[in-house]
mmCIF file of C-alpha atoms in Angstrom:
data_model
loop_
_atom_site.group_PDB
_atom_site.id
_atom_site.type_symbol
_atom_site.label_atom_id
_atom_site.label_comp_id
_atom_site.label_asym_id
_atom_site.label_seq_id
_atom_site.Cartn_x
_atom_site.Cartn_y
_atom_site.Cartn_z
ATOM 1 C CA UNK A 1 -141.032 113.321 -149.938
ATOM 2 C CA UNK A 2 -142.679 110.992 -147.439
ATOM 3 C CA UNK A 3 -142.518 108.021 -149.780
ATOM 4 C CA UNK A 4 -138.896 108.732 -150.667
ATOM 5 C CA UNK A 5 -137.761 108.937 -147.081
ATOM 6 C CA UNK A 6 -139.644 105.724 -146.328
ATOM 7 C CA UNK A 7 -137.850 103.886 -149.121
ATOM 8 C CA UNK A 8 -134.543 105.238 -147.847
ATOM 9 C CA UNK A 9 -135.393 103.934 -144.395
ATOM 10 C CA UNK A 10 -135.968 100.500 -145.911
ATOM 11 C CA UNK A 11 -132.665 100.552 -147.809
ATOM 12 C CA UNK A 12 -130.429 101.856 -145.014
ATOM 13 C CA UNK A 13 -130.635 98.768 -142.757
ATOM 14 C CA UNK A 14 -129.589 96.600 -145.695
ATOM 15 C CA UNK A 15 -126.672 98.921 -146.392
ATOM 16 C CA UNK A 16 -125.600 98.707 -142.777
ATOM 17 C CA UNK A 17 -125.678 94.928 -142.941
ATOM 18 C CA UNK A 18 -123.581 94.937 -146.129
ATOM 19 C CA UNK A 19 -121.036 97.334 -144.618
ATOM 20 C CA UNK A 20 -120.839 95.264 -141.433
ATOM 21 C CA UNK A 21 -120.562 92.074 -143.473
ATOM 22 C CA UNK A 22 -117.806 93.517 -145.661
ATOM 23 C CA UNK A 23 -115.720 94.701 -142.735
ATOM 24 C CA UNK A 24 -116.256 91.491 -140.795
ATOM 25 C CA UNK A 25 -115.335 89.402 -143.821
ATOM 26 C CA UNK A 26 -112.233 91.509 -144.420
ATOM 27 C CA UNK A 27 -111.189 91.140 -140.791
ATOM 28 C CA UNK A 28 -111.715 87.381 -140.862
ATOM 29 C CA UNK A 29 -109.724 87.070 -144.087
ATOM 30 C CA UNK A 30 -106.810 89.017 -142.600
ATOM 31 C CA UNK A 31 -106.942 87.003 -139.378
ATOM 32 C CA UNK A 32 -107.072 83.730 -141.290
ATOM 33 C CA UNK A 33 -104.165 84.773 -143.505
ATOM 34 C CA UNK A 34 -102.124 85.793 -140.464
ATOM 35 C CA UNK A 35 -102.766 82.495 -138.654
ATOM 36 C CA UNK A 36 -101.978 80.540 -141.812
ATOM 37 C CA UNK A 37 -98.606 82.255 -142.248
ATOM 38 C CA UNK A 38 -97.739 82.429 -138.549
ATOM 39 C CA UNK A 39 -98.510 78.787 -137.763
ATOM 40 C CA UNK A 40 -98.128 76.982 -141.056
ATOM 41 C CA UNK A 41 -95.843 79.169 -143.150
ATOM 42 C CA UNK A 42 -92.200 78.410 -143.774
ATOM 43 C CA UNK A 43 -89.450 80.572 -142.280
ATOM 44 C CA UNK A 44 -88.882 82.087 -145.736
ATOM 45 C CA UNK A 45 -92.563 83.027 -146.109
ATOM 46 C CA UNK A 46 -92.679 84.548 -142.622
ATOM 47 C CA UNK A 47 -89.537 86.568 -143.310
ATOM 48 C CA UNK A 48 -90.954 87.794 -146.612
ATOM 49 C CA UNK A 49 -94.264 88.706 -144.946
ATOM 50 C CA UNK A 50 -92.529 90.753 -142.252
ATOM 51 C CA UNK A 51 -90.548 92.662 -144.888
ATOM 52 C CA UNK A 52 -93.763 93.168 -146.872
ATOM 53 C CA UNK A 53 -95.566 94.636 -143.853
ATOM 54 C CA UNK A 54 -92.648 96.955 -143.064
ATOM 55 C CA UNK A 55 -92.630 98.136 -146.682
ATOM 56 C CA UNK A 56 -96.403 98.664 -146.470
ATOM 57 C CA UNK A 57 -95.792 100.986 -143.525
ATOM 58 C CA UNK A 58 -93.120 102.895 -145.443
ATOM 59 C CA UNK A 59 -95.273 103.274 -148.562
ATOM 60 C CA UNK A 60 -98.461 104.195 -146.689
ATOM 61 C CA UNK A 61 -96.515 106.742 -144.622
ATOM 62 C CA UNK A 62 -94.977 108.306 -147.725
ATOM 63 C CA UNK A 63 -98.365 108.320 -149.440
ATOM 64 C CA UNK A 64 -99.918 109.911 -146.363
ATOM 65 C CA UNK A 65 -97.805 112.980 -147.101
ATOM 66 C CA UNK A 66 -96.939 112.918 -150.799
ATOM 67 C CA UNK A 67 -100.182 111.393 -152.049
ATOM 68 C CA UNK A 68 -102.482 113.491 -149.871
ATOM 69 C CA UNK A 69 -100.646 116.793 -150.401
ATOM 70 C CA UNK A 70 -99.210 116.463 -153.907
ATOM 71 C CA UNK A 71 -95.839 117.571 -152.494
ATOM 72 C CA UNK A 72 -93.115 115.076 -153.386
ATOM 73 C CA UNK A 73 -90.723 113.965 -150.646
ATOM 74 C CA UNK A 74 -87.452 112.219 -151.455
ATOM 75 C CA UNK A 75 -86.175 112.168 -147.881
ATOM 76 C CA UNK A 76 -88.496 109.815 -146.024
ATOM 77 C CA UNK A 77 -85.913 107.037 -145.872
ATOM 78 C CA UNK A 78 -83.895 109.435 -143.728
ATOM 79 C CA UNK A 79 -86.684 109.207 -141.133
ATOM 80 C CA UNK A 80 -86.519 105.425 -141.423
ATOM 81 C CA UNK A 81 -82.785 105.575 -140.645
ATOM 82 C CA UNK A 82 -83.301 107.812 -137.612
ATOM 83 C CA UNK A 83 -86.009 105.521 -136.248
ATOM 84 C CA UNK A 84 -83.856 102.444 -136.820
ATOM 85 C CA UNK A 85 -80.783 103.805 -135.024
ATOM 86 C CA UNK A 86 -82.796 105.395 -132.206
ATOM 87 C CA UNK A 87 -84.701 102.205 -131.416
ATOM 88 C CA UNK A 88 -81.575 100.058 -131.732
ATOM 89 C CA UNK A 89 -79.575 102.247 -129.336
ATOM 90 C CA UNK A 90 -82.399 102.420 -126.794
ATOM 91 C CA UNK A 91 -82.916 98.636 -126.653
ATOM 92 C CA UNK A 92 -79.323 97.417 -126.858
ATOM 93 C CA UNK A 93 -78.186 95.746 -123.602
ATOM 94 C CA UNK A 94 -75.861 97.884 -121.474
ATOM 95 C CA UNK A 95 -73.047 95.315 -121.640
ATOM 96 C CA UNK A 96 -73.309 95.258 -125.440
ATOM 97 C CA UNK A 97 -73.178 99.052 -125.574
ATOM 98 C CA UNK A 98 -69.931 99.012 -123.598
ATOM 99 C CA UNK A 99 -68.387 96.851 -126.328
ATOM 100 C CA UNK A 100 -69.979 98.180 -129.529
ATOM 101 C CA UNK A 101 -70.559 101.827 -128.548
ATOM 102 C CA UNK A 102 -67.889 102.709 -125.954
ATOM 103 C CA UNK A 103 -68.173 106.460 -126.644
ATOM 104 C CA UNK A 104 -71.950 106.612 -126.191
ATOM 105 C CA UNK A 105 -72.964 109.372 -123.725
ATOM 106 C CA UNK A 106 -73.913 108.220 -120.220
ATOM 107 C CA UNK A 107 -77.691 108.723 -120.297
ATOM 108 C CA UNK A 108 -77.944 106.404 -123.292
ATOM 109 C CA UNK A 109 -75.096 104.092 -122.299
ATOM 110 C CA UNK A 110 -76.716 103.139 -118.994
ATOM 111 C CA UNK A 111 -80.263 102.291 -120.104
ATOM 112 C CA UNK A 112 -81.894 99.487 -122.090
ATOM 113 C CA UNK A 113 -85.590 100.003 -122.795
ATOM 114 C CA UNK A 114 -88.220 97.402 -123.723
ATOM 115 C CA UNK A 115 -89.214 97.089 -127.359
ATOM 116 C CA UNK A 116 -92.472 99.073 -127.444
ATOM 117 C CA UNK A 117 -91.228 102.181 -125.573
ATOM 118 C CA UNK A 118 -88.135 102.225 -127.787
ATOM 119 C CA UNK A 119 -90.269 102.051 -130.944
ATOM 120 C CA UNK A 120 -92.496 104.868 -129.702
ATOM 121 C CA UNK A 121 -89.541 107.049 -128.710
ATOM 122 C CA UNK A 122 -87.899 106.395 -132.067
ATOM 123 C CA UNK A 123 -91.092 107.386 -133.862
ATOM 124 C CA UNK A 124 -91.565 110.496 -131.703
ATOM 125 C CA UNK A 125 -87.946 111.523 -132.284
ATOM 126 C CA UNK A 126 -88.371 111.352 -136.038
ATOM 127 C CA UNK A 127 -91.687 113.220 -135.801
ATOM 128 C CA UNK A 128 -90.097 116.069 -133.826
ATOM 129 C CA UNK A 129 -87.238 116.303 -136.326
ATOM 130 C CA UNK A 130 -89.747 116.276 -139.191
ATOM 131 C CA UNK A 131 -91.728 119.119 -137.622
ATOM 132 C CA UNK A 132 -88.565 121.159 -137.084
ATOM 133 C CA UNK A 133 -87.269 120.776 -140.634
ATOM 134 C CA UNK A 134 -90.783 120.880 -142.093
ATOM 135 C CA UNK A 135 -91.375 124.463 -140.955
ATOM 136 C CA UNK A 136 -88.828 125.907 -143.433
ATOM 137 C CA UNK A 137 -89.069 123.168 -146.079
ATOM 138 C CA UNK A 138 -92.844 123.306 -146.490
ATOM 139 C CA UNK A 139 -92.674 127.036 -147.133
ATOM 140 C CA UNK A 140 -91.236 126.053 -150.507
ATOM 141 C CA UNK A 141 -93.396 124.847 -153.373
ATOM 142 C CA UNK A 142 -93.302 122.382 -156.222
ATOM 143 C CA UNK A 143 -90.046 120.639 -157.056
ATOM 144 C CA UNK A 144 -88.106 122.735 -154.535
ATOM 145 C CA UNK A 145 -89.615 120.638 -151.719
ATOM 146 C CA UNK A 146 -88.381 117.452 -153.402
ATOM 147 C CA UNK A 147 -84.877 118.935 -153.695
ATOM 148 C CA UNK A 148 -84.932 120.082 -150.058
ATOM 149 C CA UNK A 149 -86.056 116.678 -148.752
ATOM 150 C CA UNK A 150 -83.381 115.018 -150.892
ATOM 151 C CA UNK A 151 -80.892 117.316 -149.185
ATOM 152 C CA UNK A 152 -82.218 116.111 -145.824
ATOM 153 C CA UNK A 153 -81.614 112.494 -146.872
ATOM 154 C CA UNK A 154 -78.020 113.269 -147.885
ATOM 155 C CA UNK A 155 -77.351 115.224 -144.679
ATOM 156 C CA UNK A 156 -78.788 112.388 -142.582
ATOM 157 C CA UNK A 157 -76.465 109.886 -144.237
ATOM 158 C CA UNK A 158 -73.439 112.126 -143.684
ATOM 159 C CA UNK A 159 -74.328 112.526 -139.997
ATOM 160 C CA UNK A 160 -74.830 108.777 -139.537
ATOM 161 C CA UNK A 161 -71.443 108.071 -141.107
ATOM 162 C CA UNK A 162 -69.589 110.646 -139.001
ATOM 163 C CA UNK A 163 -71.362 110.154 -135.647
ATOM 164 C CA UNK A 164 -69.300 107.059 -134.854
ATOM 165 C CA UNK A 165 -69.980 107.267 -131.131
ATOM 166 C CA UNK A 166 -73.671 106.668 -131.814
ATOM 167 C CA UNK A 167 -73.750 104.689 -135.073
ATOM 168 C CA UNK A 168 -70.294 103.035 -135.486
ATOM 169 C CA UNK A 169 -69.903 105.097 -138.665
ATOM 170 C CA UNK A 170 -69.513 103.098 -141.846
ATOM 171 C CA UNK A 171 -69.067 99.882 -139.888
ATOM 172 C CA UNK A 172 -72.014 97.536 -139.497
ATOM 173 C CA UNK A 173 -74.187 98.361 -136.498
ATOM 174 C CA UNK A 174 -74.572 95.051 -134.634
ATOM 175 C CA UNK A 175 -75.961 93.790 -131.343
ATOM 176 C CA UNK A 176 -79.575 94.838 -131.977
ATOM 177 C CA UNK A 177 -82.029 92.568 -130.101
ATOM 178 C CA UNK A 178 -84.218 90.537 -132.513
ATOM 179 C CA UNK A 179 -87.552 91.743 -131.129
ATOM 180 C CA UNK A 180 -89.509 92.126 -134.363
ATOM 181 C CA UNK A 181 -92.025 89.339 -134.934
ATOM 182 C CA UNK A 182 -94.820 88.773 -137.415
ATOM 183 C CA UNK A 183 -97.378 89.721 -134.763
ATOM 184 C CA UNK A 184 -95.710 93.023 -133.874
ATOM 185 C CA UNK A 185 -95.299 93.968 -137.524
ATOM 186 C CA UNK A 186 -98.879 93.040 -138.433
ATOM 187 C CA UNK A 187 -100.295 95.127 -135.564
ATOM 188 C CA UNK A 188 -98.246 98.197 -136.476
ATOM 189 C CA UNK A 189 -99.017 97.866 -140.191
ATOM 190 C CA UNK A 190 -102.764 97.574 -139.504
ATOM 191 C CA UNK A 191 -102.623 100.572 -137.175
ATOM 192 C CA UNK A 192 -100.721 102.597 -139.778
ATOM 193 C CA UNK A 193 -103.214 101.745 -142.536
ATOM 194 C CA UNK A 194 -106.148 102.510 -140.222
ATOM 195 C CA UNK A 195 -104.755 105.925 -139.231
ATOM 196 C CA UNK A 196 -104.039 106.823 -142.870
ATOM 197 C CA UNK A 197 -107.547 105.723 -143.913
ATOM 198 C CA UNK A 198 -109.211 107.702 -141.116
ATOM 199 C CA UNK A 199 -107.042 110.715 -141.827
ATOM 200 C CA UNK A 200 -107.964 110.697 -145.511
ATOM 201 C CA UNK A 201 -111.677 110.759 -144.692
ATOM 202 C CA UNK A 202 -111.379 113.283 -141.853
ATOM 203 C CA UNK A 203 -111.668 117.070 -141.991
ATOM 204 C CA UNK A 204 -107.875 117.312 -142.049
ATOM 205 C CA UNK A 205 -107.715 114.855 -144.940
ATOM 206 C CA UNK A 206 -110.315 116.767 -146.927
ATOM 207 C CA UNK A 207 -108.324 119.952 -146.360
ATOM 208 C CA UNK A 208 -105.148 118.236 -147.573
ATOM 209 C CA UNK A 209 -106.861 116.923 -150.707
ATOM 210 C CA UNK A 210 -108.465 120.305 -151.381
ATOM 211 C CA UNK A 211 -105.089 122.031 -151.047
ATOM 212 C CA UNK A 212 -103.582 119.452 -153.392
ATOM 213 C CA UNK A 213 -106.218 119.823 -156.106
ATOM 214 C CA UNK A 214 -106.921 123.569 -155.845
ATOM 215 C CA UNK A 215 -104.558 125.507 -153.544
ATOM 216 C CA UNK A 216 -106.068 128.912 -154.280
ATOM 217 C CA UNK A 217 -109.598 127.646 -153.755
ATOM 218 C CA UNK A 218 -108.563 125.963 -150.491
ATOM 219 C CA UNK A 219 -107.029 129.192 -149.226
ATOM 220 C CA UNK A 220 -110.188 130.997 -150.240
ATOM 221 C CA UNK A 221 -112.317 128.846 -147.914
ATOM 222 C CA UNK A 222 -109.904 129.260 -145.002
ATOM 223 C CA UNK A 223 -107.627 126.194 -145.220
ATOM 224 C CA UNK A 224 -104.238 126.845 -143.583
ATOM 225 C CA UNK A 225 -102.258 124.891 -146.168
ATOM 226 C CA UNK A 226 -98.889 125.135 -144.435
ATOM 227 C CA UNK A 227 -100.292 123.956 -141.098
ATOM 228 C CA UNK A 228 -102.202 120.931 -142.424
ATOM 229 C CA UNK A 229 -99.236 119.855 -144.548
ATOM 230 C CA UNK A 230 -96.921 120.122 -141.553
ATOM 231 C CA UNK A 231 -99.262 117.916 -139.493
ATOM 232 C CA UNK A 232 -99.326 115.305 -142.272
ATOM 233 C CA UNK A 233 -95.522 115.502 -142.530
ATOM 234 C CA UNK A 234 -95.147 114.836 -138.797
ATOM 235 C CA UNK A 235 -97.591 111.897 -138.727
ATOM 236 C CA UNK A 236 -95.932 110.421 -141.798
ATOM 237 C CA UNK A 237 -92.476 110.714 -140.214
ATOM 238 C CA UNK A 238 -93.676 109.050 -136.985
ATOM 239 C CA UNK A 239 -94.828 105.888 -138.749
ATOM 240 C CA UNK A 240 -91.748 105.888 -140.982
ATOM 241 C CA UNK A 241 -89.561 105.990 -137.871
ATOM 242 C CA UNK A 242 -91.507 103.115 -136.292
ATOM 243 C CA UNK A 243 -91.097 101.128 -139.517
ATOM 244 C CA UNK A 244 -87.360 101.787 -139.317
ATOM 245 C CA UNK A 245 -87.308 100.455 -135.757
ATOM 246 C CA UNK A 246 -89.169 97.297 -136.765
ATOM 247 C CA UNK A 247 -86.758 96.843 -139.661
ATOM 248 C CA UNK A 248 -83.718 97.289 -137.391
ATOM 249 C CA UNK A 249 -84.944 94.741 -134.837
ATOM 250 C CA UNK A 250 -85.713 92.309 -137.634
ATOM 251 C CA UNK A 251 -82.355 92.395 -139.437
ATOM 252 C CA UNK A 252 -80.356 93.141 -136.217
ATOM 253 C CA UNK A 253 -77.381 94.388 -138.260
ATOM 254 C CA UNK A 254 -77.219 97.260 -140.755
ATOM 255 C CA UNK A 255 -75.196 100.264 -141.918
ATOM 256 C CA UNK A 256 -75.974 103.782 -143.234
ATOM 257 C CA UNK A 257 -75.762 102.495 -146.806
ATOM 258 C CA UNK A 258 -79.074 100.671 -146.291
ATOM 259 C CA UNK A 259 -80.891 104.017 -146.051
ATOM 260 C CA UNK A 260 -80.115 105.739 -149.297
ATOM 261 C CA UNK A 261 -81.113 106.044 -152.940
ATOM 262 C CA UNK A 262 -81.829 102.361 -153.601
ATOM 263 C CA UNK A 263 -84.409 102.093 -150.800
ATOM 264 C CA UNK A 264 -85.843 105.502 -151.686
ATOM 265 C CA UNK A 265 -86.350 104.459 -155.310
ATOM 266 C CA UNK A 266 -87.969 101.168 -154.261
ATOM 267 C CA UNK A 267 -90.520 102.820 -151.953
ATOM 268 C CA UNK A 268 -91.388 105.539 -154.476
ATOM 269 C CA UNK A 269 -92.019 102.930 -157.188
ATOM 270 C CA UNK A 270 -94.320 101.002 -154.834
ATOM 271 C CA UNK A 271 -96.287 104.177 -154.124
ATOM 272 C CA UNK A 272 -96.603 105.140 -157.803
ATOM 273 C CA UNK A 273 -97.609 101.607 -158.822
ATOM 274 C CA UNK A 274 -100.417 101.495 -156.249
ATOM 275 C CA UNK A 275 -101.600 105.039 -156.865
ATOM 276 C CA UNK A 276 -100.680 108.311 -155.198
ATOM 277 C CA UNK A 277 -103.318 109.183 -152.627
ATOM 278 C CA UNK A 278 -104.702 105.648 -152.250
ATOM 279 C CA UNK A 279 -104.148 103.807 -148.959
ATOM 280 C CA UNK A 280 -105.260 100.424 -150.286
ATOM 281 C CA UNK A 281 -103.331 101.178 -153.478
ATOM 282 C CA UNK A 282 -100.182 101.435 -151.357
ATOM 283 C CA UNK A 283 -100.754 97.889 -150.113
ATOM 284 C CA UNK A 284 -101.415 96.560 -153.627
ATOM 285 C CA UNK A 285 -98.427 98.426 -155.060
ATOM 286 C CA UNK A 286 -96.150 97.015 -152.373
ATOM 287 C CA UNK A 287 -97.431 93.501 -153.038
ATOM 288 C CA UNK A 288 -96.930 93.769 -156.804
ATOM 289 C CA UNK A 289 -93.480 95.348 -156.663
ATOM 290 C CA UNK A 290 -92.202 92.935 -154.021
ATOM 291 C CA UNK A 291 -93.507 89.983 -156.038
ATOM 292 C CA UNK A 292 -91.696 91.206 -159.158
ATOM 293 C CA UNK A 293 -88.442 92.036 -157.373
ATOM 294 C CA UNK A 294 -88.408 88.755 -155.439
ATOM 295 C CA UNK A 295 -88.926 86.809 -158.653
ATOM 296 C CA UNK A 296 -86.159 88.709 -160.434
ATOM 297 C CA UNK A 297 -83.832 88.450 -157.428
ATOM 298 C CA UNK A 298 -84.123 84.667 -157.568
ATOM 299 C CA UNK A 299 -83.024 84.859 -161.211
ATOM 300 C CA UNK A 300 -79.950 87.011 -160.509
ATOM 301 C CA UNK A 301 -77.559 84.090 -159.796
ATOM 302 C CA UNK A 302 -78.264 82.830 -163.325
ATOM 303 C CA UNK A 303 -80.871 81.176 -165.506
ATOM 304 C CA UNK A 304 -80.354 77.752 -167.063
ATOM 305 C CA UNK A 305 -81.911 77.371 -170.528
ATOM 306 C CA UNK A 306 -81.220 73.812 -171.626
ATOM 307 C CA UNK A 307 -77.458 73.351 -171.658
ATOM 308 C CA UNK A 308 -76.842 77.103 -171.724
ATOM 309 C CA UNK A 309 -76.600 79.151 -168.512
ATOM 310 C CA UNK A 310 -77.342 82.856 -168.674
ATOM 311 C CA UNK A 311 -75.850 84.852 -165.863
ATOM 312 C CA UNK A 312 -75.081 85.939 -163.301
ATOM 313 C CA UNK A 313 -77.592 88.783 -163.747
ATOM 314 C CA UNK A 314 -76.718 91.070 -160.857
ATOM 315 C CA UNK A 315 -78.950 94.127 -160.559
ATOM 316 C CA UNK A 316 -81.821 92.481 -162.446
ATOM 317 C CA UNK A 317 -84.335 93.372 -159.711
ATOM 318 C CA UNK A 318 -83.436 97.075 -159.907
ATOM 319 C CA UNK A 319 -83.687 96.992 -163.694
ATOM 320 C CA UNK A 320 -87.098 95.355 -163.343
ATOM 321 C CA UNK A 321 -88.242 98.172 -161.048
ATOM 322 C CA UNK A 322 -87.078 100.767 -163.567
ATOM 323 C CA UNK A 323 -88.877 99.008 -166.433
ATOM 324 C CA UNK A 324 -92.057 98.741 -164.343
ATOM 325 C CA UNK A 325 -91.910 102.467 -163.580
ATOM 326 C CA UNK A 326 -91.394 103.331 -167.263
ATOM 327 C CA UNK A 327 -94.339 101.158 -168.327
ATOM 328 C CA UNK A 328 -96.589 102.733 -165.712
ATOM 329 C CA UNK A 329 -95.545 106.226 -166.729
ATOM 330 C CA UNK A 330 -96.322 105.419 -170.348
ATOM 331 C CA UNK A 331 -99.590 103.503 -170.012
ATOM 332 C CA UNK A 332 -101.132 104.123 -166.571
ATOM 333 C CA UNK A 333 -99.790 107.186 -164.866
ATOM 334 C CA UNK A 334 -102.374 107.097 -162.084
ATOM 335 C CA UNK A 335 -101.217 103.643 -160.923
ATOM 336 C CA UNK A 336 -103.440 100.690 -160.100
ATOM 337 C CA UNK A 337 -106.102 102.610 -158.165
ATOM 338 C CA UNK A 338 -105.230 106.260 -158.721
ATOM 339 C CA UNK A 339 -106.458 108.077 -155.612
ATOM 340 C CA UNK A 340 -109.450 105.741 -155.216
ATOM 341 C CA UNK A 341 -109.801 103.086 -152.529
ATOM 342 C CA UNK A 342 -110.742 99.431 -152.700
ATOM 343 C CA UNK A 343 -113.528 98.705 -150.207
ATOM 344 C CA UNK A 344 -114.772 95.167 -149.664
ATOM 345 C CA UNK A 345 -118.064 96.445 -148.245
ATOM 346 C CA UNK A 346 -118.624 98.485 -151.417
ATOM 347 C CA UNK A 347 -118.147 95.333 -153.483
ATOM 348 C CA UNK A 348 -120.700 93.532 -151.305
ATOM 349 C CA UNK A 349 -123.056 96.515 -151.626
ATOM 350 C CA UNK A 350 -122.849 96.340 -155.422
ATOM 351 C CA UNK A 351 -123.445 92.589 -155.278
ATOM 352 C CA UNK A 352 -126.457 93.183 -153.026
ATOM 353 C CA UNK A 353 -127.838 95.794 -155.438
ATOM 354 C CA UNK A 354 -127.451 93.356 -158.315
ATOM 355 C CA UNK A 355 -129.261 90.612 -156.376
ATOM 356 C CA UNK A 356 -132.090 92.965 -155.415
ATOM 357 C CA UNK A 357 -132.519 94.190 -158.976
ATOM 358 C CA UNK A 358 -132.441 90.645 -160.319
ATOM 359 C CA UNK A 359 -134.986 89.503 -157.730
ATOM 360 C CA UNK A 360 -137.477 92.270 -158.420
ATOM 361 C CA UNK A 361 -137.035 92.087 -162.186
ATOM 362 C CA UNK A 362 -137.968 88.408 -162.322
ATOM 363 C CA UNK A 363 -141.515 88.114 -163.702
ATOM 364 C CA UNK A 364 -143.648 85.069 -163.039
ATOM 365 C CA UNK A 365 -144.214 83.164 -166.321
ATOM 366 C CA UNK A 366 -147.691 83.027 -167.753
ATOM 367 C CA UNK A 367 -149.528 79.729 -168.174
ATOM 368 C CA UNK A 368 -148.671 79.647 -171.848
ATOM 369 C CA UNK A 369 -144.975 80.166 -171.128
ATOM 370 C CA UNK A 370 -144.953 77.598 -168.336
ATOM 371 C CA UNK A 371 -145.521 74.367 -170.243
ATOM 372 C CA UNK A 372 -145.618 73.573 -173.992
ATOM 373 C CA UNK A 373 -148.241 70.834 -173.355
ATOM 374 C CA UNK A 374 -150.628 73.375 -171.848
ATOM 375 C CA UNK A 375 -150.109 75.628 -174.853
ATOM 376 C CA UNK A 376 -150.938 72.755 -177.185
ATOM 377 C CA UNK A 377 -154.086 71.862 -175.191
ATOM 378 C CA UNK A 378 -155.303 75.469 -175.209
ATOM 379 C CA UNK A 379 -154.735 75.649 -178.951
ATOM 380 C CA UNK A 380 -156.837 72.517 -179.614
ATOM 381 C CA UNK A 381 -159.687 73.657 -177.363
ATOM 382 C CA UNK A 382 -159.820 77.046 -179.049
ATOM 383 C CA UNK A 383 -160.202 75.405 -182.487
ATOM 384 C CA UNK A 384 -163.313 73.546 -181.307
#
């Protein structure tokens, strides 16, 4: 036992160095990528990166609930809509409200908050609504939860269309200050990923995963399944609402139609592609799906093949998403990573193990193996 613990004491410092090196390298890579895009990237690349980071927040937030609990939600884009409208109303200048929202009640009509407080209030509003509707919805099980959350999405859209004093109804909601920048979006996306990662590896996360994989066993060891799922639902809704606020202050004009089935389908495909239950898989899934859809969207106006022009091909990006989902369902149902995580420090640890094994397995060559001339000389001397 003494020798074993001593060897472990020798290995642990090296592990700590590899973990520190992996995290430091990952941080430097992200910082370098951010500076490269922020200072040297084109306007198109910066716009695409902001949309990518907002989608990462949406997918990670959905995965935080659906992936960790195994309970499918089809209504998360409703939280995005609530966060978008709440943040937009809270930040709109008072003079603009008098023109665009003349029927807005006085407490809201007379204030214009800074960006960060508005984002936080929008996120908290969606979290409170999620907790209120989650109490009855999460008492259901299986596919009934998916149907109930889909009902929430439909109800949210109906309310947004009919609450003209707050949302302008079916007309485009304009006058939103363009506060969203690459820096703001990157900070919120990193914070969202960090919280989801920490949650997954916390006691609450272990309870969620246990309830997902074996509900009866989890109840048997004292896990309050309804309570932990409700907490995950609220946290997920908060970040979804913040993502909606970032999206609203980036586009500055939108309507209720932007928060419906098309966006829901897109986010669900990103989550499934990356892997349900994987935080890093959510990022990879978002990157892959956005790359495919952006490529196909550029082909929608038409494709020239020699003297023949094929097109226009409207809806090609949505068809591509459907085909990608079908292929994944047929050949890799768990997605890119399943519920596993990609860790840069783990990769460095494996590389360090390989180097250590290679170093200690190298055997010094004997004199005979070292030089053919020496072998020949030894052979001649032995004959004498």
